[in-house]
mmCIF file with all atom_site columns, C-alpha atoms in Angstrom:
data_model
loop_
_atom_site.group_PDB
_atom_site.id
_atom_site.type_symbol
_atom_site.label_atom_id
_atom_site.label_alt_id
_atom_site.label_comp_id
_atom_site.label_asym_id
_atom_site.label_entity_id
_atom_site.label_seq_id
_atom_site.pdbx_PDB_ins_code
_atom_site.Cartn_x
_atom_site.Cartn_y
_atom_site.Cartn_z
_atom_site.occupancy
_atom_site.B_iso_or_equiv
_atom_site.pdbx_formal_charge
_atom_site.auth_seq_id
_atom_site.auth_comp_id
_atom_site.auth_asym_id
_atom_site.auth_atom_id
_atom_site.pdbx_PDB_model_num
ATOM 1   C CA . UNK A 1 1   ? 0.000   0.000  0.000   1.00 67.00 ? 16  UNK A CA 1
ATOM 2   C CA . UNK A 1 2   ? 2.958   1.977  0.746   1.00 71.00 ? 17  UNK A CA 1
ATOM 3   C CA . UNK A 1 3   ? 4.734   1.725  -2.221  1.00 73.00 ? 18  UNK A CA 1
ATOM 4   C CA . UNK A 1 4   ? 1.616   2.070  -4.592  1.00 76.00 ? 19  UNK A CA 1
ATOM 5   C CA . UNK A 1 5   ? 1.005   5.096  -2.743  1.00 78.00 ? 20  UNK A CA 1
ATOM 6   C CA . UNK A 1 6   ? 4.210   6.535  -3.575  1.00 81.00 ? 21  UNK A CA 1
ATOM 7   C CA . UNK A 1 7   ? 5.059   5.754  -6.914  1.00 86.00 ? 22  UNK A CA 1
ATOM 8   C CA . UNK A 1 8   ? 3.236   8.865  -8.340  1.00 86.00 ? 23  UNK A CA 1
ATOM 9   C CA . UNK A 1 9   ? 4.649   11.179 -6.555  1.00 82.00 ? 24  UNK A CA 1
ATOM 10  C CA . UNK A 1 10  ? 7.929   9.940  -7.360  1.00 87.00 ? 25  UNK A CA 1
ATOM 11  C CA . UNK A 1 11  ? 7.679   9.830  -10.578 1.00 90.00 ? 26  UNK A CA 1
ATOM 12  C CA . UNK A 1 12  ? 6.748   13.291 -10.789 1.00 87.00 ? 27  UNK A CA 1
ATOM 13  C CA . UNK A 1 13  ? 9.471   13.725 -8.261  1.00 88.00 ? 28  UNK A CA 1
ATOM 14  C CA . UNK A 1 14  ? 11.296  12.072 -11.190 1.00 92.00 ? 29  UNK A CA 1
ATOM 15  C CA . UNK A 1 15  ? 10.052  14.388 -13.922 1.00 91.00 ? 30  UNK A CA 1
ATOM 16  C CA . UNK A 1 16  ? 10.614  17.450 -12.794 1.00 88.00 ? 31  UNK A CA 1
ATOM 17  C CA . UNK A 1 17  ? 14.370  16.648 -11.773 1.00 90.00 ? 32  UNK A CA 1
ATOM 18  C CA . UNK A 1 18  ? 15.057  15.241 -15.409 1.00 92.00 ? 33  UNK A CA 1
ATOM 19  C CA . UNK A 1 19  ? 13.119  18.528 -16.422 1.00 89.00 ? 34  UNK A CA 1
ATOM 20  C CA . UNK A 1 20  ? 15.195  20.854 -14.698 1.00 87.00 ? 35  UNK A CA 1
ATOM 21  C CA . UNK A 1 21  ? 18.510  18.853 -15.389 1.00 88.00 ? 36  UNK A CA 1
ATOM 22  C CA . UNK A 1 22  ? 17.688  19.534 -19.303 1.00 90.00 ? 37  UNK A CA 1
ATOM 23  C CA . UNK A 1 23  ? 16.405  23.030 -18.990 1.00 90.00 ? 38  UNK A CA 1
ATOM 24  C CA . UNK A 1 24  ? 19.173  24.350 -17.191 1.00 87.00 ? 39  UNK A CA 1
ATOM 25  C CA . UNK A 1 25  ? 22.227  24.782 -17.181 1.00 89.00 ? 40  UNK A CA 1
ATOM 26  C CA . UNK A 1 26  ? 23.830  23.607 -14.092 1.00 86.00 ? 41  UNK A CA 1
ATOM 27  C CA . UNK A 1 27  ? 27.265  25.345 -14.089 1.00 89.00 ? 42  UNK A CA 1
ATOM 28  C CA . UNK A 1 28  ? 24.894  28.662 -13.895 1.00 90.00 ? 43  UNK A CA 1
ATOM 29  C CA . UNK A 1 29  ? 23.130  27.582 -11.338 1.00 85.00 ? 44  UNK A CA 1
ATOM 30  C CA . UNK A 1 30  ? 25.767  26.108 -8.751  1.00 87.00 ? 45  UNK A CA 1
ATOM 31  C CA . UNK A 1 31  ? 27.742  29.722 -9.370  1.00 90.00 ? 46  UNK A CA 1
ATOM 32  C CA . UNK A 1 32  ? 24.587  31.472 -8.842  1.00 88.00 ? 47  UNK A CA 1
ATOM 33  C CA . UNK A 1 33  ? 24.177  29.382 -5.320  1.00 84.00 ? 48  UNK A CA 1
ATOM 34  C CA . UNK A 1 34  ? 27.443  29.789 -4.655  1.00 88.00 ? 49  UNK A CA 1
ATOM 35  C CA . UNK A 1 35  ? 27.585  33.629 -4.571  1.00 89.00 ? 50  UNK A CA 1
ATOM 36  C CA . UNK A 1 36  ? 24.301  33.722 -2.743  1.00 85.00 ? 51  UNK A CA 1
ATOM 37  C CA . UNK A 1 37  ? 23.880  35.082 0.756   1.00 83.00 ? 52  UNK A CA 1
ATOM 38  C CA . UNK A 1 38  ? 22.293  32.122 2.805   1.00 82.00 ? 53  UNK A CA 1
ATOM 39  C CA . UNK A 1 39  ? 21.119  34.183 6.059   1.00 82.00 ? 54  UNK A CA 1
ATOM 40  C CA . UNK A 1 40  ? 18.384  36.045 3.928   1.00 82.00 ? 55  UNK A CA 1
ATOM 41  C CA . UNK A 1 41  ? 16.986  33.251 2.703   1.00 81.00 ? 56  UNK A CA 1
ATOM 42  C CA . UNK A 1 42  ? 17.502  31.260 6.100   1.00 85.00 ? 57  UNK A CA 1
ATOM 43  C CA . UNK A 1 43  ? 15.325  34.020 7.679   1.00 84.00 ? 58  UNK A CA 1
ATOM 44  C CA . UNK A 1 44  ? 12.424  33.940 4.806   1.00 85.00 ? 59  UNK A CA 1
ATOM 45  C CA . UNK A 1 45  ? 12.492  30.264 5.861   1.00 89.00 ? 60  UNK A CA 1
ATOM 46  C CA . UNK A 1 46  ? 12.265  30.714 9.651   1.00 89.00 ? 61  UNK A CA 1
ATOM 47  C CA . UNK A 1 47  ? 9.778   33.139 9.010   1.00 88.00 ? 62  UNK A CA 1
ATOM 48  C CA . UNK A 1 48  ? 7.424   30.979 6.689   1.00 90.00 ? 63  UNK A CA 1
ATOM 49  C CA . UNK A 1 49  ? 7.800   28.241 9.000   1.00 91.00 ? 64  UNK A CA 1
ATOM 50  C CA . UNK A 1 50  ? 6.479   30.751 12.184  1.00 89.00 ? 65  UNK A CA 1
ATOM 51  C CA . UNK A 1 51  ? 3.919   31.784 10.133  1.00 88.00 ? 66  UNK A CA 1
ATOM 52  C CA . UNK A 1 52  ? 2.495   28.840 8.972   1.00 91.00 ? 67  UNK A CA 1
ATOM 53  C CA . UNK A 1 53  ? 2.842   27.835 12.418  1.00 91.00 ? 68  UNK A CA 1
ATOM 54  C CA . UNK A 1 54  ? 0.860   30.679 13.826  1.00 88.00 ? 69  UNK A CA 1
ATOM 55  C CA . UNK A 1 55  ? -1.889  30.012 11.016  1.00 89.00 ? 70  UNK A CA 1
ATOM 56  C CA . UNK A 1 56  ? -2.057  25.879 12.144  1.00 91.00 ? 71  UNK A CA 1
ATOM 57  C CA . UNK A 1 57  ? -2.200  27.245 16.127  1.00 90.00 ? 72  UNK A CA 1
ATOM 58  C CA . UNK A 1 58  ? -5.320  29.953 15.339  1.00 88.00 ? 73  UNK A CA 1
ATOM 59  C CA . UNK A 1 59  ? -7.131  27.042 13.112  1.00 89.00 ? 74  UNK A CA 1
ATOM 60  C CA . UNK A 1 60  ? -6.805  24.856 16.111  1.00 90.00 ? 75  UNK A CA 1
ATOM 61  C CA . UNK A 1 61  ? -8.079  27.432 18.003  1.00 87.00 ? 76  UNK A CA 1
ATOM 62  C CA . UNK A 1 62  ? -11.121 27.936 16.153  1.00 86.00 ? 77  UNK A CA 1
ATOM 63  C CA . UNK A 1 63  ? -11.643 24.260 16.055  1.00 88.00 ? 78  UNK A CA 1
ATOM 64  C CA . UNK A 1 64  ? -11.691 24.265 19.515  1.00 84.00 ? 79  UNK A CA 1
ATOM 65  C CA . UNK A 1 65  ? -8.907  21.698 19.848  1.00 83.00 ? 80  UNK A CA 1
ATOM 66  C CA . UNK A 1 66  ? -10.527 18.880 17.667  1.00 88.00 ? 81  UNK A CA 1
ATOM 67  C CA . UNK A 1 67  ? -7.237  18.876 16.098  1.00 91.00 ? 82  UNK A CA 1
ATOM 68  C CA . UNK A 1 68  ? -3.841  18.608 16.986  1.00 92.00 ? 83  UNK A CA 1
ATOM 69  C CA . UNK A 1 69  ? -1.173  20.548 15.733  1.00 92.00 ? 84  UNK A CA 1
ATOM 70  C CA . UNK A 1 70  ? 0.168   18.159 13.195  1.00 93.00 ? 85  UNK A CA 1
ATOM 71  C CA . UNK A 1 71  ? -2.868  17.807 11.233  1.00 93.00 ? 86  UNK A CA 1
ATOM 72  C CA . UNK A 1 72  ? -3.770  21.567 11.327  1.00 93.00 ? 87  UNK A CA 1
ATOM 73  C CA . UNK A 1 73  ? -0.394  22.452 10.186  1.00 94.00 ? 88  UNK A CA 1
ATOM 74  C CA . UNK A 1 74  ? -0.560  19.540 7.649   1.00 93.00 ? 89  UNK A CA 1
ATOM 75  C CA . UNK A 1 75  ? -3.676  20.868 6.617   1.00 93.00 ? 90  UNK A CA 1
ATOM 76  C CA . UNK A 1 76  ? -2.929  24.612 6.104   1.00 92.00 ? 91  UNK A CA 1
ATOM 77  C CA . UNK A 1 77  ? 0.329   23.765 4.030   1.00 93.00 ? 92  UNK A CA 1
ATOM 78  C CA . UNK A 1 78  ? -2.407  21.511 1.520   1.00 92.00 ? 93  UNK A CA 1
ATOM 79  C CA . UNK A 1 79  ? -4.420  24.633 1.126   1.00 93.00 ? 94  UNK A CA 1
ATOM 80  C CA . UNK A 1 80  ? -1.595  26.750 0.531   1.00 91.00 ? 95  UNK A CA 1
ATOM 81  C CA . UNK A 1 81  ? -0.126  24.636 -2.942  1.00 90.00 ? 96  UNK A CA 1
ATOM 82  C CA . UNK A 1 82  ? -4.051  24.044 -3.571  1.00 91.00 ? 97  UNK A CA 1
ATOM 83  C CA . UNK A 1 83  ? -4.689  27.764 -3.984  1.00 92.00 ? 98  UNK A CA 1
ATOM 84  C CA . UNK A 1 84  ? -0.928  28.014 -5.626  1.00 90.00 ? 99  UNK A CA 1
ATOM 85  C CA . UNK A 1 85  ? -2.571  26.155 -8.182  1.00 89.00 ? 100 UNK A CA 1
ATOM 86  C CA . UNK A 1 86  ? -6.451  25.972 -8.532  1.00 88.00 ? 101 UNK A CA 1
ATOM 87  C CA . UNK A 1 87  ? -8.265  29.206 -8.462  1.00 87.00 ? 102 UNK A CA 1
ATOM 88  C CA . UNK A 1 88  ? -11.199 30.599 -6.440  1.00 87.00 ? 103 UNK A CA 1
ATOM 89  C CA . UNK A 1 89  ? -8.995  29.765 -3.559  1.00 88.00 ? 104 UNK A CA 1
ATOM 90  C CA . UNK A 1 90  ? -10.159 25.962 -3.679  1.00 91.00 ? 105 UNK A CA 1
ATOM 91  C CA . UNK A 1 91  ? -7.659  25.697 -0.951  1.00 92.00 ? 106 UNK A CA 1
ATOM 92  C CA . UNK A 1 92  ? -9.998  26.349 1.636   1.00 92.00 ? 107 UNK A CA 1
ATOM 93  C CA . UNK A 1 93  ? -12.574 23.794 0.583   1.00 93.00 ? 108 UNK A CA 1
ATOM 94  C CA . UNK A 1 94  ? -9.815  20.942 0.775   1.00 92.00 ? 109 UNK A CA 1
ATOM 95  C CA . UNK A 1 95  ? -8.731  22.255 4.071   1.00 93.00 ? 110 UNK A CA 1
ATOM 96  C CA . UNK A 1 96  ? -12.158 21.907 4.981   1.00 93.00 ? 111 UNK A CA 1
ATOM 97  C CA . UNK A 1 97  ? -12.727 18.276 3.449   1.00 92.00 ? 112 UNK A CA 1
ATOM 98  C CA . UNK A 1 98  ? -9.555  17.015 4.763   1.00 92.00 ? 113 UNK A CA 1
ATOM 99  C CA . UNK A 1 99  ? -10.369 18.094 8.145   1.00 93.00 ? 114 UNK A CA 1
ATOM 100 C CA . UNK A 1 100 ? -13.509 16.786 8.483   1.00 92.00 ? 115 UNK A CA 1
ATOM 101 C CA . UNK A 1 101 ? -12.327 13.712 7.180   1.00 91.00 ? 116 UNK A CA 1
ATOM 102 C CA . UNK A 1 102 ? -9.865  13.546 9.936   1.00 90.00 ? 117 UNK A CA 1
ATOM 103 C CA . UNK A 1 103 ? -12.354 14.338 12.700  1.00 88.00 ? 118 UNK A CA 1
ATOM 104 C CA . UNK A 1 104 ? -15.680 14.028 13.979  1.00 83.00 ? 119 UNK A CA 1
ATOM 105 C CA . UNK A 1 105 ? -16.857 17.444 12.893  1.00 86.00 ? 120 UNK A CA 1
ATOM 106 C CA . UNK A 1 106 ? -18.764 18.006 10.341  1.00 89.00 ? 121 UNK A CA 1
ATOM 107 C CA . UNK A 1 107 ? -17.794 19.245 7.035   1.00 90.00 ? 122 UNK A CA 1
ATOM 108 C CA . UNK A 1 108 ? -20.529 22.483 7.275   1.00 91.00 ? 123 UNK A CA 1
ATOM 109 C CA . UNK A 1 109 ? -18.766 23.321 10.700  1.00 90.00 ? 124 UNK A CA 1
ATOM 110 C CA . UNK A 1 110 ? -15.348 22.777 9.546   1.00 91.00 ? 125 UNK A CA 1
ATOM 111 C CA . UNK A 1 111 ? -15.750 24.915 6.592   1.00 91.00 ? 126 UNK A CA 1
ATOM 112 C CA . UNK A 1 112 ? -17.819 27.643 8.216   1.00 91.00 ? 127 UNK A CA 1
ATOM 113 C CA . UNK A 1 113 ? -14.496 28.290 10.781  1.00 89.00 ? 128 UNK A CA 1
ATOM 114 C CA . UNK A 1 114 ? -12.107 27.744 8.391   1.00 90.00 ? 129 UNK A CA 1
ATOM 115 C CA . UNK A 1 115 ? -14.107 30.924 6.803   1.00 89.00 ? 130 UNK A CA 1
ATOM 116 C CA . UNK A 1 116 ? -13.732 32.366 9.898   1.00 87.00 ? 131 UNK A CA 1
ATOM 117 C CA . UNK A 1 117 ? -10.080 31.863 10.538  1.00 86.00 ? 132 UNK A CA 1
ATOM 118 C CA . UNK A 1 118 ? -9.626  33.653 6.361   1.00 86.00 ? 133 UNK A CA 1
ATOM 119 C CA . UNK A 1 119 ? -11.810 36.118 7.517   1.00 86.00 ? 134 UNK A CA 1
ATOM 120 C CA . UNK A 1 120 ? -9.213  37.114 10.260  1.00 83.00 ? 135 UNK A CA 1
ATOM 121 C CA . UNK A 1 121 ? -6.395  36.871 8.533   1.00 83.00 ? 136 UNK A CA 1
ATOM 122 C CA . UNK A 1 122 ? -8.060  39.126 6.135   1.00 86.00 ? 137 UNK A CA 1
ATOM 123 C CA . UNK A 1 123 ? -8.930  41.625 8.961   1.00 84.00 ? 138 UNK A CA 1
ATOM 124 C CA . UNK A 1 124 ? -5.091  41.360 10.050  1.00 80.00 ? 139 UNK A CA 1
ATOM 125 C CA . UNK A 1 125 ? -4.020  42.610 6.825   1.00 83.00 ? 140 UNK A CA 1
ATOM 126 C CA . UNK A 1 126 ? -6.604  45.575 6.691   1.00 85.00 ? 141 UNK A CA 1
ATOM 127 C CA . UNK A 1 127 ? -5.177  46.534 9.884   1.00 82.00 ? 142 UNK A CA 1
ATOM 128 C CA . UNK A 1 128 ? -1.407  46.414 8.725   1.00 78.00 ? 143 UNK A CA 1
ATOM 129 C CA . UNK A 1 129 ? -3.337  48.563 5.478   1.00 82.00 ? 144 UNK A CA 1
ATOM 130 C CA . UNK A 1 130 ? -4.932  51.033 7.842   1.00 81.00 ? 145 UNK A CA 1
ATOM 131 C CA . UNK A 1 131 ? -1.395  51.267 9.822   1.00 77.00 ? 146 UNK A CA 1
ATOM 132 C CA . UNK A 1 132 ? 0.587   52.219 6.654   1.00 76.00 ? 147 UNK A CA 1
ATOM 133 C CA . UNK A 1 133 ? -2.318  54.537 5.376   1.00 77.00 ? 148 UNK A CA 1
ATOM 134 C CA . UNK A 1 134 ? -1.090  57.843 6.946   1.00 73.00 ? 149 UNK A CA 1
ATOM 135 C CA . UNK A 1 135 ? 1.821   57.232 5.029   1.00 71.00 ? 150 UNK A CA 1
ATOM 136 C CA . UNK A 1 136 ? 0.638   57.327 1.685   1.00 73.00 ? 151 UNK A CA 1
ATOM 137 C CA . UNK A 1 137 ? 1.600   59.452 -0.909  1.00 73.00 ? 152 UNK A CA 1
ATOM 138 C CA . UNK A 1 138 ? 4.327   60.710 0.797   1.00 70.00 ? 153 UNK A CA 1
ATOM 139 C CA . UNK A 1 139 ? 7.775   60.408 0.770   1.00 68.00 ? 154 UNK A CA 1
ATOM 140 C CA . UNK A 1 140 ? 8.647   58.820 4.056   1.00 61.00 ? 155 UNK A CA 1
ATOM 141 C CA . UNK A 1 141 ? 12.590  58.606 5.259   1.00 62.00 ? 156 UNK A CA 1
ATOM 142 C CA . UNK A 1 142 ? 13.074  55.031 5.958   1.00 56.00 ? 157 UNK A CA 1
ATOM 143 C CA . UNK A 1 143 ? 15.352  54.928 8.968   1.00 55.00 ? 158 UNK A CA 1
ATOM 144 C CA . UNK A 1 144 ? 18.964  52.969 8.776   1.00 57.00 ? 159 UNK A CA 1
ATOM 145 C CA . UNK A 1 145 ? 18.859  48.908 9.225   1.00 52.00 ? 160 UNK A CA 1
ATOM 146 C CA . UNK A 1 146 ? 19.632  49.060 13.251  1.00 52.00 ? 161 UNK A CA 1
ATOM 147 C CA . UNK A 1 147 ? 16.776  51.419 13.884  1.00 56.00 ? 162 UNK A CA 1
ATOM 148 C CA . UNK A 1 148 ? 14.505  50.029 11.691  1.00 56.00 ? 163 UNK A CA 1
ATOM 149 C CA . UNK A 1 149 ? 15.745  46.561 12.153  1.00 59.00 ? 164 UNK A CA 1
ATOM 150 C CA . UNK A 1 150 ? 14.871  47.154 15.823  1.00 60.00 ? 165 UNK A CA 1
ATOM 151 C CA . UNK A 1 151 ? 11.595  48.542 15.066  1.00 62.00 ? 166 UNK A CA 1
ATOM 152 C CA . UNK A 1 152 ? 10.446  45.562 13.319  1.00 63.00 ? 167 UNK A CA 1
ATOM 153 C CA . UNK A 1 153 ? 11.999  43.195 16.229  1.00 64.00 ? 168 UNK A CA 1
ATOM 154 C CA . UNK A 1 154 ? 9.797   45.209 18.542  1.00 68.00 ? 169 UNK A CA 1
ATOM 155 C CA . UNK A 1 155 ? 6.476   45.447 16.319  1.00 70.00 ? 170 UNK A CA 1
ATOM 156 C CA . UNK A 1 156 ? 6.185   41.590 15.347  1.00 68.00 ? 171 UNK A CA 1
ATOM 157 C CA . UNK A 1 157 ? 5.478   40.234 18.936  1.00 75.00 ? 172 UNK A CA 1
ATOM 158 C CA . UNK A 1 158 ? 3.307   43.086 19.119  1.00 76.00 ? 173 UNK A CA 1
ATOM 159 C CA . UNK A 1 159 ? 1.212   42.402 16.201  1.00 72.00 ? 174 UNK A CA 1
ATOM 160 C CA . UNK A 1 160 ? 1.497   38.543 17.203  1.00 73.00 ? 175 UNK A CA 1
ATOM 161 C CA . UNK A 1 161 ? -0.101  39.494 20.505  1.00 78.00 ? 176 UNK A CA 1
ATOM 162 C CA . UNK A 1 162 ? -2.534  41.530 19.145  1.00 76.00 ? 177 UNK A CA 1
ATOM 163 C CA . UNK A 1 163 ? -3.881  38.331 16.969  1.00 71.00 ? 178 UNK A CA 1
ATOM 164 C CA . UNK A 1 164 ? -3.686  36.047 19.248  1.00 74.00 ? 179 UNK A CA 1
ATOM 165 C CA . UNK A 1 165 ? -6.170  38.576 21.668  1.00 76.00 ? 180 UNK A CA 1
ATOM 166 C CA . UNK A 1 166 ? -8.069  38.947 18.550  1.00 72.00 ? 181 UNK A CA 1
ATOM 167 C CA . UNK A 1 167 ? -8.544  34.906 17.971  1.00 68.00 ? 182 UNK A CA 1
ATOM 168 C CA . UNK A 1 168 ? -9.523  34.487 21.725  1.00 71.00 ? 183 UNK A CA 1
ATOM 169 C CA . UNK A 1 169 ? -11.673 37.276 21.161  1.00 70.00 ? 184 UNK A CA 1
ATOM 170 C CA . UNK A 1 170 ? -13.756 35.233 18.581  1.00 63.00 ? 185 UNK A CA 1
ATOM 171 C CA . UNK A 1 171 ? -13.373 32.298 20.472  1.00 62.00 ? 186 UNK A CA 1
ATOM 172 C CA . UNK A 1 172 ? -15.346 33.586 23.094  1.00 66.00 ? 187 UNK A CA 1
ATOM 173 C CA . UNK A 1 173 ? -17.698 35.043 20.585  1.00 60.00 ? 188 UNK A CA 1
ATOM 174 C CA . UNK A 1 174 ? -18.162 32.370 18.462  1.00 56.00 ? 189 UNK A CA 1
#
């Protein structure tokens, strides 16, 4: 069962490294990865990985714990390459159907708060909107990287925080 399960994915596993071993032209690429700075992309990683974290821990939330974190992060990460690919954000209805799946709750429910939980992160991003509107349209000195680096160390947790009171929020609401 095992290995019939797996013998699609790697063969297109397989494909797309014979693929990209045609199409490019390797001695490019390792120079190119060679002369690359690794911390930037080491924090975009750690970052992602936070995030996606912080998305699986508010969907667990809103399920009220029916979950663990496993499958909620599992989940999320199949809705992301769903909507990376399908359109009309289908994501959200296979997070939905793999979830209910998974559980006892019912697909209705399931979908209704994972509506809930796109609903907030839609609100978040209004509010980081609303934050940046006083600045629009003009020009705007952008301080130097230790001051501004500092800044952004400072307003993160703060804008985590404010979420997470934001999620218990519905919580108790909902």
């Amino acid at each position: 069962s095992l290995l019939r399960r797996s013998v699609f994915p790697l063969l297109v596993l397989g494909g797309l490294a014979l693929a990209a071993w045609r199409l490019l032209d390797m001695s490019q690429l390792s120079g190119a990865l060679l002369r690359a700075r690794l911390w930037p992309l080491a924090a975009l990683l750690a970052w992602h990985l936070a995030s996606t974290a912080l998305n699986a821990l508010r969907l667990r939330m809103l399920l009220r714990g029916s979950v663990n974190f496993s499958l909620a992060f599992h989940a999320n990460n199949i809705c992301n390459l769903i909507n990376s690919i399908l359109p009309l954000r289908a994501g959200e209805f296979a997070m939905a159907l793999i979830l209910s799946r998974r559980t006892g709750v019912s697909g209705g429910e399931v979908l209704s708060r994972v509506l809930v939980d796109r609903l907030l992160a839609i609100l978040s991003v209004f509010l980081l909107f609303l934050c940046a509107l006083p600045y629009a349209g003009r020009q705007v000195a952008l301080p130097d990287w230790e001051h501004g680096g500092a800044l952004y160390v400072l307003a993160v947790p703060a804008l985590v925080l404010a979420l997470y009171g934001v999620t218990r929020l519905e919580r108790r609401v909902v």
